Coordinates of C-alpha atoms in Angstrom, one line a residue:
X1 CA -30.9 42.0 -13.3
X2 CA -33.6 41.4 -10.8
X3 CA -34.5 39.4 -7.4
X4 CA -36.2 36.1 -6.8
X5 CA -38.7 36.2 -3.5
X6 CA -36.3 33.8 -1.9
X7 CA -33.9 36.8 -2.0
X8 CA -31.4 35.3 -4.8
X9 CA -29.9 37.2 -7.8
X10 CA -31.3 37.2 -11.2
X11 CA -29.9 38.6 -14.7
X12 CA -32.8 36.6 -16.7
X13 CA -32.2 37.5 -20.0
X14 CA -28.7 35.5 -20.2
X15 CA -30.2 33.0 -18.1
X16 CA -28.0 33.6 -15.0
X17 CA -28.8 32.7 -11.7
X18 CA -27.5 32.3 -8.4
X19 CA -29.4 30.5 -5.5
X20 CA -27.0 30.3 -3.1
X21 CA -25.8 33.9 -3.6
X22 CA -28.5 36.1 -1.4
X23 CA -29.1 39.7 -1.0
X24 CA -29.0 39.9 2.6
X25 CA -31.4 42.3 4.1
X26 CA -30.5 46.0 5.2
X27 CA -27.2 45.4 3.8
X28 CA -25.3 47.0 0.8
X29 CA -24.7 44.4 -1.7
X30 CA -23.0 45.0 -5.0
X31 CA -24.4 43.0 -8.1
X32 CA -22.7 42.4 -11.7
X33 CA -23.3 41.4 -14.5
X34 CA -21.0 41.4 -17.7
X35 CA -21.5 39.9 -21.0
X36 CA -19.3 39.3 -23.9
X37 CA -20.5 38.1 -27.2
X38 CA -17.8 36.0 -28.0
X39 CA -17.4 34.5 -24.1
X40 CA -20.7 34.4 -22.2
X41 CA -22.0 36.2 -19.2
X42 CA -21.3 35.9 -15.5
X43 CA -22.9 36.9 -12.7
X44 CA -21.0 38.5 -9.7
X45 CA -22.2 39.5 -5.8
X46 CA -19.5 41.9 -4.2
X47 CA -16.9 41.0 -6.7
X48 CA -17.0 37.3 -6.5
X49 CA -18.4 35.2 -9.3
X50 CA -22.0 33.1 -8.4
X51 CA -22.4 32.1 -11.6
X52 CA -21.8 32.3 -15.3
X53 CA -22.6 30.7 -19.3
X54 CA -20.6 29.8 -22.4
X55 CA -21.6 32.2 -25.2
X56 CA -22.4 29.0 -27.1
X57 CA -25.1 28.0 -24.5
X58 CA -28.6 28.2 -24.3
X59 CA -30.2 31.8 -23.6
X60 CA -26.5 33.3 -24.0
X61 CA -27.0 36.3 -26.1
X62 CA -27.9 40.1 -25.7
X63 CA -29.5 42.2 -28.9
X64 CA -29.0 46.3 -28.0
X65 CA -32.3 46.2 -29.9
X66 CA -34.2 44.4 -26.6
X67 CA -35.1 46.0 -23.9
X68 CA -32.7 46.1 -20.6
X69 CA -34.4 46.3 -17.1
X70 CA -32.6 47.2 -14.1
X71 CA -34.0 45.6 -11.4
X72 CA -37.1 44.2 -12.6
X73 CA -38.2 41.0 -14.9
X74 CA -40.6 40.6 -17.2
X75 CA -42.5 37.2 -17.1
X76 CA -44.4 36.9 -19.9
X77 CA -45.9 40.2 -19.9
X78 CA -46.1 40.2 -16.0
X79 CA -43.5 42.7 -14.6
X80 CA -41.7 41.9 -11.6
X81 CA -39.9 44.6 -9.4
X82 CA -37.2 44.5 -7.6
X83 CA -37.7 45.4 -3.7
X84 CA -35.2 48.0 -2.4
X85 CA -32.9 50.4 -3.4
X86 CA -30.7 51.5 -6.1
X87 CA -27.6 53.1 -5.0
X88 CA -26.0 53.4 -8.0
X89 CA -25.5 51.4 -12.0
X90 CA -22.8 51.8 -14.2
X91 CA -22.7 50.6 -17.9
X92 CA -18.9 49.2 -18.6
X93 CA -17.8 48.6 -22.6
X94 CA -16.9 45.2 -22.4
X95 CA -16.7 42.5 -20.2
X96 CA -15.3 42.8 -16.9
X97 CA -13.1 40.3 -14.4
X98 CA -13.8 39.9 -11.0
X99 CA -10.9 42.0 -9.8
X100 CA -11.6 45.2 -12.3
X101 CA -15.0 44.4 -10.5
X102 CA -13.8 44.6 -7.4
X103 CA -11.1 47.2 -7.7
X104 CA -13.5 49.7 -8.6
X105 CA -16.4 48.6 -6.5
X106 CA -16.2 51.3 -3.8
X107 CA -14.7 54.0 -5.3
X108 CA -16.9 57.4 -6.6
X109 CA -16.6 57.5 -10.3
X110 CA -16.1 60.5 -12.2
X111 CA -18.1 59.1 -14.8
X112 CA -14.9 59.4 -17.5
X113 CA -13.0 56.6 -16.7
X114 CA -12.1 54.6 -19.6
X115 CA -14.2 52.1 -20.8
X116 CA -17.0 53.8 -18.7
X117 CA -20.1 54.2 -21.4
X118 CA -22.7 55.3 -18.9
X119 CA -22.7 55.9 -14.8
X120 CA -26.2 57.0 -13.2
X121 CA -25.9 58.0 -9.7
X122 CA -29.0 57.7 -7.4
X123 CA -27.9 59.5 -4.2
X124 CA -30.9 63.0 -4.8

């Protein structure tokens, strides 16, 4: 997942993108993305969906084998960054709705809730 310089939402790899859906400035945002081999990807800002593929479609598909990025993107060997911070990521097993999304979205995890395969804090 990354950030465009127009200040949209990016998760290139799956080809999701949402240009409408901006990261506003000095503001927590929370950004989503979940991916199911079988059904696609979507894209989510604050719980509600900006944007999603068919798992049949073009650019639809995610090897554990590649690398993942967390804010940043990788343009032909030309890394971009994302600019700002990064409050918190959290690595679900399986693809989640918009409400599990949002049910969860402000609450401090324990990091053993179920279906939970990884849960990085970045409050030090």
């Amino acid at each position: 997942a990354g950030s465009r310089a127009d200040g949209g939402v990016t998760f290139e790899e799956m080809v999701l993108s949402s240009p409408w859906a901006l990261i506003p400035t000095g503001e927590w945002t929370q950004v989503s993305v979940t991916y199911d081999s079988s059904k696609g990807a979507s894209l989510m800002v604050n719980g509600v969906m900006v944007d999603s593929r068919d798992a049949g479609e073009r650019g639809v598909s995610y090897r554990l084998e590649q690398q993942m990025r967390v804010g940043g993107l990788n343009l032909g060997g030309t890394v971009k960054g994302y600019r700002g911070l990064l409050d918190e990521f959290r690595w679900w097993g399986g693809a989640r709705s918009e409400a599990q999304v949002r049910e969860v979205a402000a609450e401090r995890l324990s990091g053993v809730e179920e279906g939970l395969r990884g849960l990085w804090v970045f409050d030090q």
